[in-house]
Coordinates of C-alpha atoms in Angstrom, one line a residue:
Chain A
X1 CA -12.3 -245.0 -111.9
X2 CA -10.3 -247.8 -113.1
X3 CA -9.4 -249.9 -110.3
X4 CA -11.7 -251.0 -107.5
X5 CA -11.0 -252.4 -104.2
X6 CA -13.8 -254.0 -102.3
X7 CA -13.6 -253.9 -98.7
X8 CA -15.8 -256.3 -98.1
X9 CA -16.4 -260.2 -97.9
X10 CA -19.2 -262.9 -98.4
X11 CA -22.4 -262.5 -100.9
X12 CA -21.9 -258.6 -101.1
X13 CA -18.3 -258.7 -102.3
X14 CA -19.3 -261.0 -104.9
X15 CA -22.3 -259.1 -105.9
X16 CA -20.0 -255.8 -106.1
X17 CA -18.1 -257.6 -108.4
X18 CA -20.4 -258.7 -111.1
X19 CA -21.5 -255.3 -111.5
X20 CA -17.7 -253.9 -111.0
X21 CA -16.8 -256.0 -114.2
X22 CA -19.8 -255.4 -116.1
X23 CA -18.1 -251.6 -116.1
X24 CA -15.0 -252.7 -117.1
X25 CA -13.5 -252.2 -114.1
X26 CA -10.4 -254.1 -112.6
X27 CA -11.5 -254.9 -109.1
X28 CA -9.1 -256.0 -105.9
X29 CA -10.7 -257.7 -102.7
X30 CA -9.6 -256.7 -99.4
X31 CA -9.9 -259.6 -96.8
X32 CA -8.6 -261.4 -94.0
X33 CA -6.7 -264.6 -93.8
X34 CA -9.8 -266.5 -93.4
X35 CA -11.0 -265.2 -96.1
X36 CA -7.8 -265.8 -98.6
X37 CA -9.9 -269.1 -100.0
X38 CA -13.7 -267.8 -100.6
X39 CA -15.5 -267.6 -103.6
X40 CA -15.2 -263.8 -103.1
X41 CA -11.5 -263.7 -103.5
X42 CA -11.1 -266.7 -106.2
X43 CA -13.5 -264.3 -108.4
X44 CA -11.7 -260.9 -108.0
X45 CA -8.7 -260.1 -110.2
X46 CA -6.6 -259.9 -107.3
X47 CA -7.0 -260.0 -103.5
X48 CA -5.0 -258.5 -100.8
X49 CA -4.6 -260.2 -97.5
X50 CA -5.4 -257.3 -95.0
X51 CA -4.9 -258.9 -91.5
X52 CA -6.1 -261.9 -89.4
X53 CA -9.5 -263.5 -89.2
X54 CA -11.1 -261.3 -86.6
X55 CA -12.8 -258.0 -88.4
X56 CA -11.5 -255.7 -85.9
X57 CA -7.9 -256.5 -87.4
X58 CA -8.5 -256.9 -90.6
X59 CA -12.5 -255.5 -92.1
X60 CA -12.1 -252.8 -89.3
X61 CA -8.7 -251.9 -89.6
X62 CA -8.9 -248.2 -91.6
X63 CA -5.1 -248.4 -92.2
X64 CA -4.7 -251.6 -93.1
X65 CA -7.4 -251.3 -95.6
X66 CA -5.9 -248.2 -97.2
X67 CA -2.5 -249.7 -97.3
X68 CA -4.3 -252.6 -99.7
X69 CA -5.2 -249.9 -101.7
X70 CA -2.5 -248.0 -102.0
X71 CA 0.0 -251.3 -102.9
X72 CA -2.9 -252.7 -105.0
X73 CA -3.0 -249.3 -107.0
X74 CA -6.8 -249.2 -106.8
X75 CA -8.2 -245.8 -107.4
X76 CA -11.6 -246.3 -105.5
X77 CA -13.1 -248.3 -102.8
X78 CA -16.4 -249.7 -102.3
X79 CA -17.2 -250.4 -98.9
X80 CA -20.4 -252.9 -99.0
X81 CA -22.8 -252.9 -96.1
X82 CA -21.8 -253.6 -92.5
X83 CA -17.8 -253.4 -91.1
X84 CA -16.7 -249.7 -92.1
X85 CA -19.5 -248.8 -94.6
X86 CA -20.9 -245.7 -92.5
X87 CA -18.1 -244.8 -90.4
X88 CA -17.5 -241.6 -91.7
X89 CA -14.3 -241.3 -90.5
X90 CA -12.9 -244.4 -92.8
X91 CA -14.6 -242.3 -96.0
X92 CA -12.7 -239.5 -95.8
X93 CA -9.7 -240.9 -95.0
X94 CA -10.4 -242.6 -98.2
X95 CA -11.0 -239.2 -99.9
X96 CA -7.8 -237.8 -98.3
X97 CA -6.1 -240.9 -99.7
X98 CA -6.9 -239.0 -102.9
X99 CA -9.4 -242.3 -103.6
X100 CA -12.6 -242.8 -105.1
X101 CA -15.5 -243.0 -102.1
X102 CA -18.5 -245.4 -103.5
X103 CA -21.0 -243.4 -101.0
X104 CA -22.6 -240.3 -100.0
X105 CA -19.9 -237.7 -97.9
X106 CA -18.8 -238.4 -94.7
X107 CA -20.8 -235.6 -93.6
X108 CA -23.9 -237.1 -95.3
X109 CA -23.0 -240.4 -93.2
X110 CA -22.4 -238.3 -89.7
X111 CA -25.6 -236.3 -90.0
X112 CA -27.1 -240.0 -90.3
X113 CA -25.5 -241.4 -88.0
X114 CA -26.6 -238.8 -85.0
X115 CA -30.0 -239.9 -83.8
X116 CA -31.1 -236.6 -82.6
X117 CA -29.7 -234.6 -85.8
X118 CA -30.9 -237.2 -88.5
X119 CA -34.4 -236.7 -86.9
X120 CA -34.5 -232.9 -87.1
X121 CA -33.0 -233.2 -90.7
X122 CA -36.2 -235.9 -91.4
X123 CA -38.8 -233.6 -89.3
X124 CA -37.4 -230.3 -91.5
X125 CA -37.6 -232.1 -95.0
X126 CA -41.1 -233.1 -94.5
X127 CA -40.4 -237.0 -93.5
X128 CA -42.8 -237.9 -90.9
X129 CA -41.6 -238.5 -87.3
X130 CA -43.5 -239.8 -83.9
X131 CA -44.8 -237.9 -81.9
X132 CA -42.0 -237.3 -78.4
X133 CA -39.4 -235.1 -77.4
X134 CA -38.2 -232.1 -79.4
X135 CA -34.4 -233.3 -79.0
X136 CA -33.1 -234.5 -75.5
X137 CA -34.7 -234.2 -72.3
X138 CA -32.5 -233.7 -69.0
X139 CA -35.1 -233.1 -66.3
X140 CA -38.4 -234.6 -65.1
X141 CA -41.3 -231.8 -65.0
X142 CA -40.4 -231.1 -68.4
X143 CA -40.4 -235.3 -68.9
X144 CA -44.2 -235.0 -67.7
X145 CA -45.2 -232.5 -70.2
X146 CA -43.6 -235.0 -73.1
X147 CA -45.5 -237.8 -71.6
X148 CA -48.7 -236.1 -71.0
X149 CA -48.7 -235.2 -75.2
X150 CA -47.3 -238.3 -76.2
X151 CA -49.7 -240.5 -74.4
X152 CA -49.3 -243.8 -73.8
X153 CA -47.5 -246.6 -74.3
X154 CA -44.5 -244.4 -74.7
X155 CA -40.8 -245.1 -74.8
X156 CA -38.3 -243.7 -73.1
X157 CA -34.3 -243.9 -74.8
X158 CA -31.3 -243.1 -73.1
X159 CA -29.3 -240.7 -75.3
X160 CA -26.6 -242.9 -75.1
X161 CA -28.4 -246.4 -75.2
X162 CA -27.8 -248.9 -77.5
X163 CA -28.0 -253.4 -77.1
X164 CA -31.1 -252.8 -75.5
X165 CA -30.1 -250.9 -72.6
X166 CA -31.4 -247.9 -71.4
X167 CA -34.8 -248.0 -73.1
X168 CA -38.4 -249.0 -71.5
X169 CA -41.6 -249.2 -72.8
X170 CA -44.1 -247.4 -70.2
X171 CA -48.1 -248.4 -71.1
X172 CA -49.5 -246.2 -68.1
X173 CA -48.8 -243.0 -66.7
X174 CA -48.8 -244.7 -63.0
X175 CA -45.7 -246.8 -64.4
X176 CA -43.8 -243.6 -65.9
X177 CA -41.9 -242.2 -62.8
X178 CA -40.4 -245.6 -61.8
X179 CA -39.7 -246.1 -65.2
X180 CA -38.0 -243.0 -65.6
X181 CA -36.2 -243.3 -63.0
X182 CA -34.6 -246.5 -64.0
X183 CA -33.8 -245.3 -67.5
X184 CA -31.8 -243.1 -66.2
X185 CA -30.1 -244.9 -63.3
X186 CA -29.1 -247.7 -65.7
X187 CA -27.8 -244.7 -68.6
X188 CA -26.2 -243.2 -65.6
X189 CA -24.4 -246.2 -65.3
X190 CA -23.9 -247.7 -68.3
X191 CA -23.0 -244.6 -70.5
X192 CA -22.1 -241.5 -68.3
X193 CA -25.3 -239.6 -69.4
X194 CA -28.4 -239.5 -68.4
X195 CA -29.9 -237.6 -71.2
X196 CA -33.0 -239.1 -72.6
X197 CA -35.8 -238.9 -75.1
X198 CA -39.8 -240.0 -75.2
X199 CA -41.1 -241.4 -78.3
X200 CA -44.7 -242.7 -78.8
X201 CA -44.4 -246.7 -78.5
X202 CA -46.0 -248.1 -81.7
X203 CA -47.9 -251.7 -81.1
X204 CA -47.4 -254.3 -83.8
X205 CA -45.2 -252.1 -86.3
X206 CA -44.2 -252.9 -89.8
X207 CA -41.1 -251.9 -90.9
X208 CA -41.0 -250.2 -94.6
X209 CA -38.2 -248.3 -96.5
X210 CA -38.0 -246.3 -99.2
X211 CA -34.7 -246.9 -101.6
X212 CA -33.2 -243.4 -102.6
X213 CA -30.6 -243.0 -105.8
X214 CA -29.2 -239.1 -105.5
X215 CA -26.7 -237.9 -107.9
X216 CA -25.8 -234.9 -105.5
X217 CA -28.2 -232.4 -107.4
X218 CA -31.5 -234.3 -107.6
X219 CA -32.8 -237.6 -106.3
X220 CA -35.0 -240.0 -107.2
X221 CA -37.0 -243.1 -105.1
X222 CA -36.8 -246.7 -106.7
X223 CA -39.8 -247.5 -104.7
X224 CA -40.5 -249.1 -101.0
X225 CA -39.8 -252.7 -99.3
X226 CA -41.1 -254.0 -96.3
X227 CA -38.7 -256.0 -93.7
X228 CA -41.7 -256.5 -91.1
X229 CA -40.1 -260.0 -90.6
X230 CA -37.6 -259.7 -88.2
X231 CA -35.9 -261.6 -85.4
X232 CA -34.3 -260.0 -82.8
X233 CA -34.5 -256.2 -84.9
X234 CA -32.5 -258.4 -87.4
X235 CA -34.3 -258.5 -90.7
X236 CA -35.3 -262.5 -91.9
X237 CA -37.7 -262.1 -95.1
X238 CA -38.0 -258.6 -97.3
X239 CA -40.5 -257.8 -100.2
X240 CA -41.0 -255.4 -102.6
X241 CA -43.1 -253.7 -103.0
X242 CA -44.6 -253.1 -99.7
X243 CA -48.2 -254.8 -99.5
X244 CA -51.2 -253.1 -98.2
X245 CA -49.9 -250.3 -97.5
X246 CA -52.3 -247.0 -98.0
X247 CA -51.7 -245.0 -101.3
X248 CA -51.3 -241.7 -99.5
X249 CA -49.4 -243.1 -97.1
X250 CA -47.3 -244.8 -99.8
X251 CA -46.3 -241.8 -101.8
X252 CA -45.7 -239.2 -98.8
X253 CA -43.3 -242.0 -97.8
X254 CA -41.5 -242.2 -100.9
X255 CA -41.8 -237.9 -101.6
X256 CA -40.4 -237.1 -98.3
X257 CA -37.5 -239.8 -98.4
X258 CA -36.6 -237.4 -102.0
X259 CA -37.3 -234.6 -100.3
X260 CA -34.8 -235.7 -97.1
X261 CA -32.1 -237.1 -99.7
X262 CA -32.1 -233.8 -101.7
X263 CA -32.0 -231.5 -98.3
X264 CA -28.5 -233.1 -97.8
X265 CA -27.0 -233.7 -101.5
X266 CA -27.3 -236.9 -100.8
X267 CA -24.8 -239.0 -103.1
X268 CA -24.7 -242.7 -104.2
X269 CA -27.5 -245.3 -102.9
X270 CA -29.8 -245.1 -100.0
X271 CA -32.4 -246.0 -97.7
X272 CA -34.6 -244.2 -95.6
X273 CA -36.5 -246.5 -92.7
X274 CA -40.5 -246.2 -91.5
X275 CA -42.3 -247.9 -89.2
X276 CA -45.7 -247.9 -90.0
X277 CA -48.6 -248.1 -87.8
X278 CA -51.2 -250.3 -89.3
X279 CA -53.9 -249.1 -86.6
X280 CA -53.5 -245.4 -87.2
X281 CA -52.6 -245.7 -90.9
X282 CA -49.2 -243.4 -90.0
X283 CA -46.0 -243.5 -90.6
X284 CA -42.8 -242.2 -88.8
X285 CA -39.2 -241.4 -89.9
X286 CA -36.8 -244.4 -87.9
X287 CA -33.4 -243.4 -89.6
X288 CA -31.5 -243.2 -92.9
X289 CA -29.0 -245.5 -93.9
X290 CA -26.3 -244.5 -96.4
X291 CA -25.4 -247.2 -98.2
X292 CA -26.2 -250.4 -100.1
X293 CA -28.9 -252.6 -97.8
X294 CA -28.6 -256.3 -97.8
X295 CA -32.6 -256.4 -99.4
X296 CA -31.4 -254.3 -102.2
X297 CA -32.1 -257.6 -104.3
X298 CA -35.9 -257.2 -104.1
X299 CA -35.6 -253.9 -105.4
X300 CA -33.6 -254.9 -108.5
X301 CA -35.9 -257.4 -109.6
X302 CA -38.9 -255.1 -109.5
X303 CA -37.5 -252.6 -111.4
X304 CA -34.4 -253.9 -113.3
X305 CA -32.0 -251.7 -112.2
X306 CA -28.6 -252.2 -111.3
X307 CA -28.3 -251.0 -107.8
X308 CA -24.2 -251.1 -107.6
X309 CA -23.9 -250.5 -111.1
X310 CA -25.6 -247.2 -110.2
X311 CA -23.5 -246.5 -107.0
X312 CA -20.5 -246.8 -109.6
X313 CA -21.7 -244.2 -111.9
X314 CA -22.5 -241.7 -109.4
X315 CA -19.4 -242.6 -107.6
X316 CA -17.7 -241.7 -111.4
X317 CA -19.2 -238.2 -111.0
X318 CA -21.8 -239.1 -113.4
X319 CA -25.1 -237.4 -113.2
X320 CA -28.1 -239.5 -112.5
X321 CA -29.1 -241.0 -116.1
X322 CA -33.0 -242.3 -115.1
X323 CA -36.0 -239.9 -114.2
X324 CA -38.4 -240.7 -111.7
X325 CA -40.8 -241.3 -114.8
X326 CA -38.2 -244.0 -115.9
X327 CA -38.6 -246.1 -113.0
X328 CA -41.2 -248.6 -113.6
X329 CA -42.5 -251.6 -111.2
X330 CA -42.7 -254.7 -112.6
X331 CA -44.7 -257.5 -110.3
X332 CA -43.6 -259.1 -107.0
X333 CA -40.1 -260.2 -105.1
X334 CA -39.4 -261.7 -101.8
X335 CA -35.7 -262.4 -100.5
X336 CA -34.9 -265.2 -97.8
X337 CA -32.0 -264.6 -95.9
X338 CA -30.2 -268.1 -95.3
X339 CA -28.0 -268.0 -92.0
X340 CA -25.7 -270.8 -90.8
X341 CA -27.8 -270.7 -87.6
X342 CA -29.8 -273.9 -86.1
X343 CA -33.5 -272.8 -85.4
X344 CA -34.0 -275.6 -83.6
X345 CA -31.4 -274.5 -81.3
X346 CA -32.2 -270.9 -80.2
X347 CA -30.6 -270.1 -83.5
X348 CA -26.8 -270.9 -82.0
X349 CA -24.4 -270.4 -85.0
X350 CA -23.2 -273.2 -87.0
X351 CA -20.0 -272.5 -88.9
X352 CA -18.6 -275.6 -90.9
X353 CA -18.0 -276.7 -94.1
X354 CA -20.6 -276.7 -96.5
X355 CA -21.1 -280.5 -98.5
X356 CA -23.8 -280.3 -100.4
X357 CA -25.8 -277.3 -101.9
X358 CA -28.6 -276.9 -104.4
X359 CA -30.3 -273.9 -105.2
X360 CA -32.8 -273.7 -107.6
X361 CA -32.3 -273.0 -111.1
X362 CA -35.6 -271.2 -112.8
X363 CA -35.8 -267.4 -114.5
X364 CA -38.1 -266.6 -111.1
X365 CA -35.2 -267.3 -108.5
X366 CA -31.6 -265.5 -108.1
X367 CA -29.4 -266.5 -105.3
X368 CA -26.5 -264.3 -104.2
X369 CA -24.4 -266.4 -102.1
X370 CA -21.2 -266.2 -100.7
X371 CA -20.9 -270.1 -100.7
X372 CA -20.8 -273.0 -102.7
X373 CA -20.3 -276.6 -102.1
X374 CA -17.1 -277.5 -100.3
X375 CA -16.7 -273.6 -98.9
X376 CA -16.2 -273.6 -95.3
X377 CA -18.3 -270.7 -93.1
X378 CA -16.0 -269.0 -91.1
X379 CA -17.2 -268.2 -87.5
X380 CA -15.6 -264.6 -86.9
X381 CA -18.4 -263.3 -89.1
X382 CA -21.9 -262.5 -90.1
X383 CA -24.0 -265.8 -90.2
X384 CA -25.7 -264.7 -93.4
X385 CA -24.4 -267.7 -96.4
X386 CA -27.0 -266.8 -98.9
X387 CA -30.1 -264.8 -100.0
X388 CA -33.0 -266.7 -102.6
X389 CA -34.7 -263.7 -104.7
X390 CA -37.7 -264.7 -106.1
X391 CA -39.8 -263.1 -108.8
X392 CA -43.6 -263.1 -109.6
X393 CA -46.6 -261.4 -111.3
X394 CA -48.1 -260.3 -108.3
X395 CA -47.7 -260.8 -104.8
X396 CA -50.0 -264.2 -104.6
X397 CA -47.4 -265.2 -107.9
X398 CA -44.4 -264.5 -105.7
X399 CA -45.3 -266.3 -102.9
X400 CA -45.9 -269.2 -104.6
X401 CA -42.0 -269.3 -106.2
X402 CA -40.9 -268.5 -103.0
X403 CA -42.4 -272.1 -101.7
X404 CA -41.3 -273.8 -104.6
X405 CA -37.8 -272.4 -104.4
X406 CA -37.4 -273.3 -100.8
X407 CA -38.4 -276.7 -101.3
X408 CA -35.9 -277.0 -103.9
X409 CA -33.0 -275.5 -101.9
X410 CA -30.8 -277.7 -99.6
X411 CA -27.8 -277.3 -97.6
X412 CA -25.2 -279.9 -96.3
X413 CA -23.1 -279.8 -93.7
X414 CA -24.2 -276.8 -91.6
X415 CA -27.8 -276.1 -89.7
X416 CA -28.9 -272.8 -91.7
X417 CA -32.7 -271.2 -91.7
X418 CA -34.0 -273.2 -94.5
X419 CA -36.9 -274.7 -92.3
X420 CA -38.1 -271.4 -90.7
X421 CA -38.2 -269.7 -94.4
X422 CA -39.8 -272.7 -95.1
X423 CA -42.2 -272.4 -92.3
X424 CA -42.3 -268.6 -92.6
X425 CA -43.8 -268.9 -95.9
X426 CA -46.5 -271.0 -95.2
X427 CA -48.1 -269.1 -92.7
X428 CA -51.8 -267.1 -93.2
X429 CA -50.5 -264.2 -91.1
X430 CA -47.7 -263.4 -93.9
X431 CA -50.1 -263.9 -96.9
X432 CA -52.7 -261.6 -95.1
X433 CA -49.7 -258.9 -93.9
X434 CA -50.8 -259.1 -90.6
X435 CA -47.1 -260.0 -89.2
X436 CA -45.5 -257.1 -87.7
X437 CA -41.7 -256.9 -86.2
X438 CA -42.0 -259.1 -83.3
X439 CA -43.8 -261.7 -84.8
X440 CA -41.3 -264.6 -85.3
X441 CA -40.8 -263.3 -81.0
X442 CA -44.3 -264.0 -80.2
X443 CA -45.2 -266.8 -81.8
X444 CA -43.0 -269.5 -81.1
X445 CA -44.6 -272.5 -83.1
X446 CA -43.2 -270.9 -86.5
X447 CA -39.9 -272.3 -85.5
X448 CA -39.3 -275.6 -86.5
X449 CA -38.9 -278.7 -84.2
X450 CA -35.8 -280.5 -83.7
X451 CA -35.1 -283.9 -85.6
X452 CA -36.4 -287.0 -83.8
X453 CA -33.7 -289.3 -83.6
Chain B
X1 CA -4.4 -280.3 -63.9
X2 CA -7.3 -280.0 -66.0
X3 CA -8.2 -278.3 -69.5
X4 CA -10.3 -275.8 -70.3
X5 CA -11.4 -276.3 -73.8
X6 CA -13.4 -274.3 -76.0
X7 CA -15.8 -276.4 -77.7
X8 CA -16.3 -273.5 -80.6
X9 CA -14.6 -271.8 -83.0
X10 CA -14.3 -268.2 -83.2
X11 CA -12.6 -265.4 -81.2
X12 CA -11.9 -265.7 -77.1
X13 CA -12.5 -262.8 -74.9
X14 CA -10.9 -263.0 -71.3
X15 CA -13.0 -260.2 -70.2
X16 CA -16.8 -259.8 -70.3
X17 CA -16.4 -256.3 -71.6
X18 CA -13.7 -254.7 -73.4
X19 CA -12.9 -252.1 -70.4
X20 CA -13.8 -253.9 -67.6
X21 CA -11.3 -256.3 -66.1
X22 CA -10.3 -260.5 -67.0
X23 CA -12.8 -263.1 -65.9
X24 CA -10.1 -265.0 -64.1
X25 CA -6.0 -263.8 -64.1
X26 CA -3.3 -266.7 -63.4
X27 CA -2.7 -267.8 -59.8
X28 CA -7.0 -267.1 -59.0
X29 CA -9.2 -270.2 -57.1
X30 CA -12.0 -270.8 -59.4
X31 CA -14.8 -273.1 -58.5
X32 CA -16.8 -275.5 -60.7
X33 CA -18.5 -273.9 -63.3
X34 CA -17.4 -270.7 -63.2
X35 CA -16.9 -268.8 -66.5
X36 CA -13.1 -268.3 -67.7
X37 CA -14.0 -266.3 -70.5
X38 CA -16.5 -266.0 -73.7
X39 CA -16.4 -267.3 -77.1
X40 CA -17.8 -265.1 -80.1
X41 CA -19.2 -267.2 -83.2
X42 CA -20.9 -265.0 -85.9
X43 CA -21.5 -262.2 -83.0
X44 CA -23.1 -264.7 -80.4
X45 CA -20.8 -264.7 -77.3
X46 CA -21.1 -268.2 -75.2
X47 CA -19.5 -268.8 -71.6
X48 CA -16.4 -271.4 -71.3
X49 CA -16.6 -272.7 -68.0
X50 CA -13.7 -274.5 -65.7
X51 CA -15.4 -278.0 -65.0
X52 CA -13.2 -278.3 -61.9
X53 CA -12.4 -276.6 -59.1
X54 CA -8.8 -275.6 -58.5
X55 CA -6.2 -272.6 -58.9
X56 CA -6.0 -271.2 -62.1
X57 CA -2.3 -272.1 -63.4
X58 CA -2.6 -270.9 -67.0
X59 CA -4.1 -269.0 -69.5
X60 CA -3.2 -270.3 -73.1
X61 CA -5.2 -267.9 -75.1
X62 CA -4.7 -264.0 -75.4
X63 CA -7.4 -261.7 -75.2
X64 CA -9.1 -261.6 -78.7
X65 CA -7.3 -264.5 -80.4
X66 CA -9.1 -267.0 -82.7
X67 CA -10.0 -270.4 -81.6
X68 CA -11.2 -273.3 -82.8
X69 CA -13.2 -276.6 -81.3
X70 CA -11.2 -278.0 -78.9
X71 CA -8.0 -275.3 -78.1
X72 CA -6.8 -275.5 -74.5
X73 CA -8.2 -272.1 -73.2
X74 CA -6.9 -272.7 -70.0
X75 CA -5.2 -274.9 -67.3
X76 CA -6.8 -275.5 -63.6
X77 CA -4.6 -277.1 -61.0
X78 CA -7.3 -279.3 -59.6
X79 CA -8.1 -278.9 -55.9

């Protein structure tokens, strides 16, 4: 691997970078016309315009992005988080390009990527799963037996759901026909299948994954995070280590997420999702993801290592250099993730130019941003400008530089998140872990108010 | 004849779905307020709406072209 061509944009692409030169590798960035004057592309050795500003034409277009690399010469692509990162399809027609795949195989990604398969997979490594369905249900007597072991609240999930359709919560058995019967209707519908599956609804969940580093023989965990903090199933604050979370319960999540990754020769960097039920003191398998995560900051700082550098290596064909015993956890980290968004505004987007930024500059904080001052935010993508990673002795420690680093954080020019981090991290309910991942939902006076003018 | 401007920038869908059919096709009556097509900023889709009513004489944007605060999205031949 010689030459690397990130097909990516914003924070990540710069964060691939850093490590992609610390290598010694040359690296190209792929991007859009909007993206011909970001950070990203001023810091690469060479960018490649790979279509116009909306990502279905340009960080969605397969051929376009293999025709960069072939003119750019590169000889491996890394494909970031997001846009084509786990479409199977785009990594082996990297592969077949005779390129360099920074990622596990595209059959590693489809398994993954099929609900119903990547559960089985989970169930037969070990991984713990809720209690439902054995696979997809097609008929109701058979729905009733499900339901009747389940218990309730329950969920029922059209095969084929997906943007919230298709799925109902049922909390009493008198509700379950009706609600059955709508699930289907609206799958019938909406996706041409009425297949379904029941799932044991979990009340006031926390969300905590276990990051994975597999060389293709063995595989190793780099420890949990937790992303209870969540708006909209979009993640908005992640730790590491997970806090007050059981010790059993701790290591048969991090075990079976080894166990799962080395079923499947799993490859590169990855992450394998819980939710945990702090009633029952259980967790279930939610899915795997196979590639680099947005919180993979929070995980770095903990243990000092170099998640991307280590993609690279494995990528190289190298064989995993570190040992389970060699991964060591050192204190505390949260990460913010800053979106050009206005809080005060149902979160409406707010592209623009940026005209004033200050992040703070201490050993505790790092920032991976994708802006500085004078960049303009682009509205055909992502909303995400910035993450702050902060570092302490212990948990009480890290929230503490978290505070301090928000207050000494600003942004010009565009409405971003600032104020709800700022807010986030003041309440009793996050020092105590008792948020869960509907909180920011359910309890609207965390947002901040709008300005008096 | 009136504008219909987007007050956003970002990408302009003329349909509400990618197989299902235009909001409004050249030549339709539209009546006050009703939605001419969506507006995607940073994956959040917002309604542009004809603030007249009228026939619908053009459409200056194509399906899935990028626009920015203030393009004419569309002309309305007021009624």
């Amino acid at each position: 691997m010689k030459r690397l061509l990130i097909a990516n944009r914003g924070e990540i692409a710069r964060r691939i970078l850093r490590s992609a030169k610390v290598r010694g590798l040359e690296t190209v960035l792929a991007c859009s016309e909007a993206d011909e004057d970001s950070v990203a592309a001023r810091e690469a050795d060479s960018f490649v315009v790979i279509g116009p500003a909306q990502a279905q034409k340009s960080y969605l277009n397969i051929e376009a992005i293999l025709e960069s690399a072939r003119d750019s010469e590169a000889d491996a692509v890394h494909p970031g988080y997001g846009f084509l990162s786990e479409n199977p399809d785009f990594a082996q027609a990297v592969i077949d390009a005779g390129l360099t795949w920074v990622g596990p195989l595209p059959e590693t990604i489809r398994l993954m990527g099929d609900k119903a398969a990547a559960r089985r997979a989970a169930e037969e490594a070990g991984v713990p799963i809720l209690p439902g369905s054995d696979g997809l249900v097609d008929d109701k007597s058979q729905a009733h037996d499900v339901a009747e072991q389940v218990g309730f609240p329950l969920m029922i999930k059209a095969a084929a759901g997906g943007g919230g359709r298709g799925i109902r919560v049922v909390r009493e058995a008198s509700d379950f026909d009706g609600a059955l019967d709508q699930v289907r209707t609206e799958a019938q519908a909406s996706f041409g299948d009425s297949r379904f599956y029941i799932e044991r609804f979990v009340e006031r969940a926390r969300h905590v994954e276990v990051q994975i580093l597999g060389d293709g023989n063995t595989a190793i965990h780099l420890g949990d995070r937790d992303c209870s903090m969540q708006r909209r199933s979009q993640k908005v604050l992640e730790e590491a280590p997970a806090p007050k979370l059981p010790d059993d319960i701790r290591e048969q999540m991090r075990s079976s997420s080894v166990a799962l990754a080395e079923s499947c020769g799993y490859t590169g960097a990855g992450t394998v999702e819980f939710l945990y039920d702090p009633q029952r003191r259980e967790a279930a398998f939610i899915e795997m993801n196979t590639r680099l995560q947005v919180e993979h900051p929070v995980t770095e700082v903990i243990t000092g290592i170099d998640l991307v550098a280590e993609q690279l290596r494995i990528a190289d064909g190298e064989a995993l250099e570190l040992d389970q015993g060699d991964v060591e956890f050192r204190g505390h980290a949260f990460e913010c993730r800053l979106n050009a968004e206005d809080p005060t505004q149902n979160f409406f987007p707010s592209p623009g130019r940026i005209t004033g930024l200050t992040w703070p500059d201490r050993p505790s904080v790092r920032v991976d941003s994708a802006v500085e001052s004078g960049s303009d935010v682009a509205p055909y993508y992502d909303s995400m400008i910035a993450k702050l990673i902060v570092h302490g002795s212990d948990r009480a420690d890290a929230l503490d530089e978290l505070r301090q680093a928000l207050d000494e954080t600003t942004v010009d020019g565009v409405a971003t998140t600032l104020d709800l981090h700022r807010s986030l991290a003041a309440r009793p309910e996050l020092v105590e872990v008792t948020h869960h991942t509907h909180f920011i939902e359910e309890t609207p006076d965390v947002l901040p108010k709008p300005e008096q003018s | 004849m009136a504008e219909v401007i987007s007050p956003l920038p970002g990408t302009f869908y003329a349909a509400p779905a990618p197989d299902e059919d235009p909001y409004v096709n050249e030549g339709d009556d539209v009546e006050a307020g009703q939605v001419i097509g969506l507006v995607e900023v940073m994956k959040q889709f917002s309604e542009i709406k004809s603030q007249v009513a009228g026939t619908v004489s053009s459409i200056e944007v194509a399906n899935g072209d990028a626009v920015t605060p203030g393009t004419v999205v569309a002309v309305i031949e007021e009624k």
